[in-house]
Coordinates of N, CA and C in Angstrom, one line a residue:
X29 N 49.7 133.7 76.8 CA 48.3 133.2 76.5 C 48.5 132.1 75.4
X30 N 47.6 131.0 75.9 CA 48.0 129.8 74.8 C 47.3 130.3 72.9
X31 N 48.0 129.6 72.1 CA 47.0 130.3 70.6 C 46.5 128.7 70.7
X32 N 45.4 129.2 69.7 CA 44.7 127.9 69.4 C 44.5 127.8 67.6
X33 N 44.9 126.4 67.6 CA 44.6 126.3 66.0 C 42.9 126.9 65.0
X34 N 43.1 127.1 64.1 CA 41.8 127.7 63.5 C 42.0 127.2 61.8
X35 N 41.2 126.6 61.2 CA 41.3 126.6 59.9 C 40.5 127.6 59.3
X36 N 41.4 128.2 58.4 CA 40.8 129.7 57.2 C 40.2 129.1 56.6
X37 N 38.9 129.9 56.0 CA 38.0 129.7 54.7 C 37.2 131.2 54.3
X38 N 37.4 130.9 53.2 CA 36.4 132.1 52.6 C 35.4 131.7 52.3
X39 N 34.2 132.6 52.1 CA 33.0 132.7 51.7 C 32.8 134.0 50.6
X40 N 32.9 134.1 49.7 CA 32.2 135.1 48.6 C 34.1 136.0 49.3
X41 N 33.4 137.1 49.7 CA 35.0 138.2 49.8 C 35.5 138.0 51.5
X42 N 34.9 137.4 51.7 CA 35.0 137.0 53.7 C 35.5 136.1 54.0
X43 N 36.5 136.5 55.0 CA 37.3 135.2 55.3 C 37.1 135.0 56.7
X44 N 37.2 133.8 56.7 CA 36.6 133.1 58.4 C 37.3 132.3 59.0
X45 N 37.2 131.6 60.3 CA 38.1 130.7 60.9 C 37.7 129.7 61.9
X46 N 37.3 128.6 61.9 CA 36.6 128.0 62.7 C 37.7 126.8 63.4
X47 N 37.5 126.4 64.4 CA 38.9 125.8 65.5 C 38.8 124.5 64.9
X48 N 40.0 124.0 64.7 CA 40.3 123.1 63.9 C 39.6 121.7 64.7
X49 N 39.7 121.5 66.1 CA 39.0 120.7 67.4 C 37.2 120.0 66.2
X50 N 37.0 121.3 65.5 CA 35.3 120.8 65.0 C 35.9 120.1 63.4
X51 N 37.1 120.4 62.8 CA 37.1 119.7 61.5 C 37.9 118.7 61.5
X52 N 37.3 117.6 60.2 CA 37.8 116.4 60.5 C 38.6 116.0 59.4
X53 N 38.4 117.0 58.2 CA 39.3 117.2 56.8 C 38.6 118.0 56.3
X54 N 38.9 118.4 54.9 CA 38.4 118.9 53.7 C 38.9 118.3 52.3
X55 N 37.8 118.0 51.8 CA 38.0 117.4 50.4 C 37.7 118.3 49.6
X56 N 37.9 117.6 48.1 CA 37.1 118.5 46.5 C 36.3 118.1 47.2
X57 N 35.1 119.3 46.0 CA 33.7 119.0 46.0 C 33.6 118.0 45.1
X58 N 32.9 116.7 45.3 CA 32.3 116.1 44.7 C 30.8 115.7 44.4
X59 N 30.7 114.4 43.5 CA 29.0 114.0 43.7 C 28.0 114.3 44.5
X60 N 27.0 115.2 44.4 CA 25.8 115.2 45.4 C 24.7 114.3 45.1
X61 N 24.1 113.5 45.6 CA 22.8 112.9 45.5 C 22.2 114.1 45.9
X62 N 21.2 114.3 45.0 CA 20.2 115.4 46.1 C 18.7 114.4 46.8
X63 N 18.6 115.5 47.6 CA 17.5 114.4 48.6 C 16.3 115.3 48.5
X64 N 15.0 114.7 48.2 CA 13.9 115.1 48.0 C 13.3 115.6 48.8
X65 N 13.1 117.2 49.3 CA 12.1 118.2 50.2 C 13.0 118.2 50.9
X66 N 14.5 118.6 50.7 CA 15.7 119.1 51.8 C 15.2 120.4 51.9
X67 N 15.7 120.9 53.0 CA 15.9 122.2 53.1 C 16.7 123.4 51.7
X68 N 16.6 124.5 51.3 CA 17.4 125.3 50.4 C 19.0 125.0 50.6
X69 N 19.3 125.4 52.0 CA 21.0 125.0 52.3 C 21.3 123.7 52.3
X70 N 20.3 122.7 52.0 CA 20.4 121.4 52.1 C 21.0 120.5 50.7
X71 N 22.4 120.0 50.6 CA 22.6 120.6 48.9 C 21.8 118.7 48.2
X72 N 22.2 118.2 49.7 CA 22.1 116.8 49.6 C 23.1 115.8 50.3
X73 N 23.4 114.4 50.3 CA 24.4 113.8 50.7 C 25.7 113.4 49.5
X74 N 26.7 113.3 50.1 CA 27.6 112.7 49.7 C 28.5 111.5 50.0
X75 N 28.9 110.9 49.2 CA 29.6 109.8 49.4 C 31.3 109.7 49.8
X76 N 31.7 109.9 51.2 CA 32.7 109.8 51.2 C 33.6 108.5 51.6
X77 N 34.3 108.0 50.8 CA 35.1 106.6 51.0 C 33.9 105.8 52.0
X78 N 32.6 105.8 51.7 CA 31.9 104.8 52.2 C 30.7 105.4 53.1
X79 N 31.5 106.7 54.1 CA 30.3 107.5 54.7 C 29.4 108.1 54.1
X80 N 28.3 108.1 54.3 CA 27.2 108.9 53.9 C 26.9 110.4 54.1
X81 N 27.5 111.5 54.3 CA 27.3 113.1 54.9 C 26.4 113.6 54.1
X82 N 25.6 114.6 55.0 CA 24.8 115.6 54.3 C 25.4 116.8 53.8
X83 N 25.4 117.2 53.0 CA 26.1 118.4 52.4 C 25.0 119.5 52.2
X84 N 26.1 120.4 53.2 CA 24.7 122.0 53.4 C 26.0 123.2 53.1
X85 N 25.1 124.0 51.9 CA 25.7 125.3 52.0 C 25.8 126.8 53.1
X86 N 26.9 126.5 53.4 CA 27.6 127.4 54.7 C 27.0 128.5 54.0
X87 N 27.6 128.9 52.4 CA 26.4 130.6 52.8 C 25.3 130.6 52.6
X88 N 24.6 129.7 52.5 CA 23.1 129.5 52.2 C 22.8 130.0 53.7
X89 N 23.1 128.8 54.7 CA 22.8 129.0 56.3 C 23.3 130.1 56.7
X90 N 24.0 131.0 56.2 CA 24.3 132.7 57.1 C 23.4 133.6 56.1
X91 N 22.6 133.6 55.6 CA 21.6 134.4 54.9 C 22.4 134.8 53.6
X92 N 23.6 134.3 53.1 CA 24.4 134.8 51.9 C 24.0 134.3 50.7
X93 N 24.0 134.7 49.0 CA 23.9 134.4 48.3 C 24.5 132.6 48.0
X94 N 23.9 131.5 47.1 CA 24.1 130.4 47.1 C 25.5 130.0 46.5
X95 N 26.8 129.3 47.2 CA 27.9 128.7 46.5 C 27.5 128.5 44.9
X96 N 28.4 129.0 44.3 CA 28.9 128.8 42.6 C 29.9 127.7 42.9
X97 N 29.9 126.9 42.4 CA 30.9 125.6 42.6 C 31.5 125.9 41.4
X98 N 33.2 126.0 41.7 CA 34.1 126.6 41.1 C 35.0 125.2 41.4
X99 N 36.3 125.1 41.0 CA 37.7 123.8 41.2 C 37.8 124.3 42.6
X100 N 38.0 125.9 43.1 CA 38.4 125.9 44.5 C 37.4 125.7 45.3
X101 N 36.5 125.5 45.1 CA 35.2 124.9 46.3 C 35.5 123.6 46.7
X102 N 35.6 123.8 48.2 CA 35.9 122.6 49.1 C 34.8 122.0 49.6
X103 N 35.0 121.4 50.5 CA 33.9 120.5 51.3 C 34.7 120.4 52.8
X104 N 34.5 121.2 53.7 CA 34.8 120.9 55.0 C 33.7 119.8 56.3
X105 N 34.7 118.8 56.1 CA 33.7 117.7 57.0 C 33.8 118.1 58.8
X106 N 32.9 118.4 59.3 CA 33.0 118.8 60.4 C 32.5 118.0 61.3
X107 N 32.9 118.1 62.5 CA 31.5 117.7 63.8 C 31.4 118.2 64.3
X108 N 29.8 118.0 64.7 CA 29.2 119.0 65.2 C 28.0 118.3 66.2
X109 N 27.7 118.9 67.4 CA 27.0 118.0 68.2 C 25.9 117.6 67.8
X110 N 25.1 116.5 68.2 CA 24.3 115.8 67.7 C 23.2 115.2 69.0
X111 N 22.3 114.4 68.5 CA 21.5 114.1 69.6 C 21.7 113.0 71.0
X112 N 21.7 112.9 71.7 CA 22.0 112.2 72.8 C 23.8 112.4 73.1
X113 N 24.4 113.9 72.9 CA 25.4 113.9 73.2 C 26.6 112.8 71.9
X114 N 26.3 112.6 71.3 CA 26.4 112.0 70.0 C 26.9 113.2 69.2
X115 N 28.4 112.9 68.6 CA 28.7 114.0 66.9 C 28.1 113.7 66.1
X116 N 28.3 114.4 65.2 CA 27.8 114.1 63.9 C 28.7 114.4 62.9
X117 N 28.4 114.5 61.9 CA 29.6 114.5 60.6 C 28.6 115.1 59.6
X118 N 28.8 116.1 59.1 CA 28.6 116.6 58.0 C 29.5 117.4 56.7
X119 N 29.0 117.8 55.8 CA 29.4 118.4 54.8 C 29.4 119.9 54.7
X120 N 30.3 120.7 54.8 CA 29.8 122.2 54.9 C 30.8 122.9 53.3
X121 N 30.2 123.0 52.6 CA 30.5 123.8 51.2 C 30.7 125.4 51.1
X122 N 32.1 125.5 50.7 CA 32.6 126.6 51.1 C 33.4 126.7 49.8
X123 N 33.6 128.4 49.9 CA 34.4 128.6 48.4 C 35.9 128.1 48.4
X124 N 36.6 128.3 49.6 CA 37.8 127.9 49.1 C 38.3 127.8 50.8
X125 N 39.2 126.4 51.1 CA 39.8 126.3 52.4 C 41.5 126.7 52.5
X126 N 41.5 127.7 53.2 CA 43.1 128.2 52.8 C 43.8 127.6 53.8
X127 N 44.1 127.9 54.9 CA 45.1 127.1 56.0 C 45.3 127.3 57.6
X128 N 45.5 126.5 58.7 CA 45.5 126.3 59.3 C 46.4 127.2 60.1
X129 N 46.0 128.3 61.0 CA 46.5 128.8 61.6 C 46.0 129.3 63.2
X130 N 47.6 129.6 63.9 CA 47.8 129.5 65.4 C 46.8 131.5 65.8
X131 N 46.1 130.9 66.7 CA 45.4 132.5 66.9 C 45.2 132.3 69.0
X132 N 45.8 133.5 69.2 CA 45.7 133.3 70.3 C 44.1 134.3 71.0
X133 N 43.7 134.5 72.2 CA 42.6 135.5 71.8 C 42.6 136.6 72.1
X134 N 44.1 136.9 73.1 CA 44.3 138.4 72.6 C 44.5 139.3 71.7
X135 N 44.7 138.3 70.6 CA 44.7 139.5 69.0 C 43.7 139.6 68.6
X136 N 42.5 138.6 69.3 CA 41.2 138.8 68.4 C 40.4 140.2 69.5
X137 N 39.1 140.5 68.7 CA 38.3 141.4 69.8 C 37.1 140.8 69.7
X138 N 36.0 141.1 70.5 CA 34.6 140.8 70.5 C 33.9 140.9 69.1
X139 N 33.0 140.3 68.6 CA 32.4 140.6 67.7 C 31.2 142.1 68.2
X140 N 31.3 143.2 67.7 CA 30.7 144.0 67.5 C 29.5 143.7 68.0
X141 N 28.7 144.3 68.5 CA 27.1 143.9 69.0 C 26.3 145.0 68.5
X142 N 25.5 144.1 67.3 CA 24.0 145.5 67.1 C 22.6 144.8 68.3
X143 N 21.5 145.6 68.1 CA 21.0 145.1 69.0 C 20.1 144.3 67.7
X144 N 20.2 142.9 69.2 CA 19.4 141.7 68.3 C 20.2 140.9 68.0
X145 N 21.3 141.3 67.4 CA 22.3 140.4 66.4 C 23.1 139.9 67.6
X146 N 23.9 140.2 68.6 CA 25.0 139.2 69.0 C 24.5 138.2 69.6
X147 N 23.2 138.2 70.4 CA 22.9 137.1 70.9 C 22.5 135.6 70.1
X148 N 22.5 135.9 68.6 CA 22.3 134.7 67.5 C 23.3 134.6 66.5
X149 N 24.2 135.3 66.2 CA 25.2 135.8 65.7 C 26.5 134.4 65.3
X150 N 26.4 133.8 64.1 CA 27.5 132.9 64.7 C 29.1 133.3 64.7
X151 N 28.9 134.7 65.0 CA 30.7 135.0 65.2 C 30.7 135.5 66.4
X152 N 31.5 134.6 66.6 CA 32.2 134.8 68.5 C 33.5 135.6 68.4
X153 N 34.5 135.8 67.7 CA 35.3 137.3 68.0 C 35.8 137.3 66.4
X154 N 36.6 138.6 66.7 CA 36.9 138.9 64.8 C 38.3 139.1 65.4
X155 N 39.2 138.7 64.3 CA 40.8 139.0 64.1 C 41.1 139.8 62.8
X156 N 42.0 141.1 63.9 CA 42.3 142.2 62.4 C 43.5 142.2 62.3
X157 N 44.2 141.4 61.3 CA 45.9 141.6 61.4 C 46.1 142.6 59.5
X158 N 46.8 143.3 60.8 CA 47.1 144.2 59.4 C 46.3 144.8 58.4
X159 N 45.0 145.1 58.9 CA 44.0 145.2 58.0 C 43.1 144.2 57.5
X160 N 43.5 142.5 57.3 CA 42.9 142.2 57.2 C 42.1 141.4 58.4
X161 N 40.3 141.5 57.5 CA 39.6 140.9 59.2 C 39.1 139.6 58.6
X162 N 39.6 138.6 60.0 CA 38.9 137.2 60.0 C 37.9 136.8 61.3
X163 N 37.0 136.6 60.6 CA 35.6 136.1 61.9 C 35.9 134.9 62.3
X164 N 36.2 134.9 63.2 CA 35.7 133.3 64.1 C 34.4 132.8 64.3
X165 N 34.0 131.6 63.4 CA 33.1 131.6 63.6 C 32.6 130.5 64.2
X166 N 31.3 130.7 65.5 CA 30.7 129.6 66.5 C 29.7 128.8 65.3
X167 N 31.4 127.4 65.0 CA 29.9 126.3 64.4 C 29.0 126.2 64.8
X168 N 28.4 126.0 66.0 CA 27.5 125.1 66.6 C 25.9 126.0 66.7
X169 N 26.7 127.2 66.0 CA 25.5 128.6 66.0 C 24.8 128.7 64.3
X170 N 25.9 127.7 63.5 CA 25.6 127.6 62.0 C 25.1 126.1 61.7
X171 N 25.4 125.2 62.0 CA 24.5 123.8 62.1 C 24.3 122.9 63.3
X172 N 23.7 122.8 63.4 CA 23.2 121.6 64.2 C 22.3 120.9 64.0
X173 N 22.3 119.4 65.0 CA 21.6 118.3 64.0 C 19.5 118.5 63.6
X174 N 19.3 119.7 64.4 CA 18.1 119.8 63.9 C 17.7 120.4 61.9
X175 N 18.9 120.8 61.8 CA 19.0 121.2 60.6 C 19.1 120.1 59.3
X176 N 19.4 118.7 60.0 CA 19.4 117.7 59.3 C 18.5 116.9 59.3
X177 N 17.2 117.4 59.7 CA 16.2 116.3 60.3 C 15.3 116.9 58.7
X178 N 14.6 116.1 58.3 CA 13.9 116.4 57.1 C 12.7 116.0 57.1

């Protein structure tokens, strides 16, 4: 069974993993402009070497308490689909980006189903190695470009 790349990230005590195919780097956090009547997870845009990205907090959007911007808070630039079949580029603020690892999906299992929750749920399977558990998580179930429209 083929593995597939995934980049690690934590959030608060939770570690996650989203397929590297959606990320495009990760920077420091830097400069926010903030933008006037954003959304709460909307932190504002940032200036990267010239691009313009909206910058939204990842645990803001899963119902989690709001990023503490710390030195280890990153900025993972992602894409993510957009309108007319079009990517997009944004900003997703995260506590800390650890590293890029091979996961194949027989080690992972289903994400657990309560009722209600898996059908909206942005984790598509969980990985338990050795105790510790990483969620895979379905970007495209945590932003998309309606989330950017203001």
């Amino acid at each position: 069974m083929e593995a597939k790349a995934y980049l690690t990230f934590v959030l608060g005590n939770e570690k996650f993993a989203i397929s590297v195919d959606r990320v495009q780097e990760v920077v420091e956090f830097e400069k926010v402009t903030k933008v006037p009547n954003a959304p709460d997870y909307m932190l504002g845009i940032i200036n990267l070497r010239g691009r313009l990205l909206p910058l939204l907090d990842t645990k803001l959007k899963l119902g989690l308490p709001k990023t503490e911007i710390t030195r280890k808070s990153r900025i993972m630039v992602l894409l993510i689909p957009g309108i007319d079949e079009k990517q997009m580029e944004i900003g997703a603020l995260v506590d800390l980006a650890r590293e890029v690892v091979e996961i194949r999906e027989d080690e992972t299992q289903p994400a657990p189903e309560f009722e209600n929750y898996s059908t909206n749920a942005p984790i598509s399977r969980i990985l338990n190695k050795q105790g510790e558990v990483t969620m895979l998580m379905d970007i495209e179930k945590v932003f998309s470009s309606q989330d950017l429209t203001l």
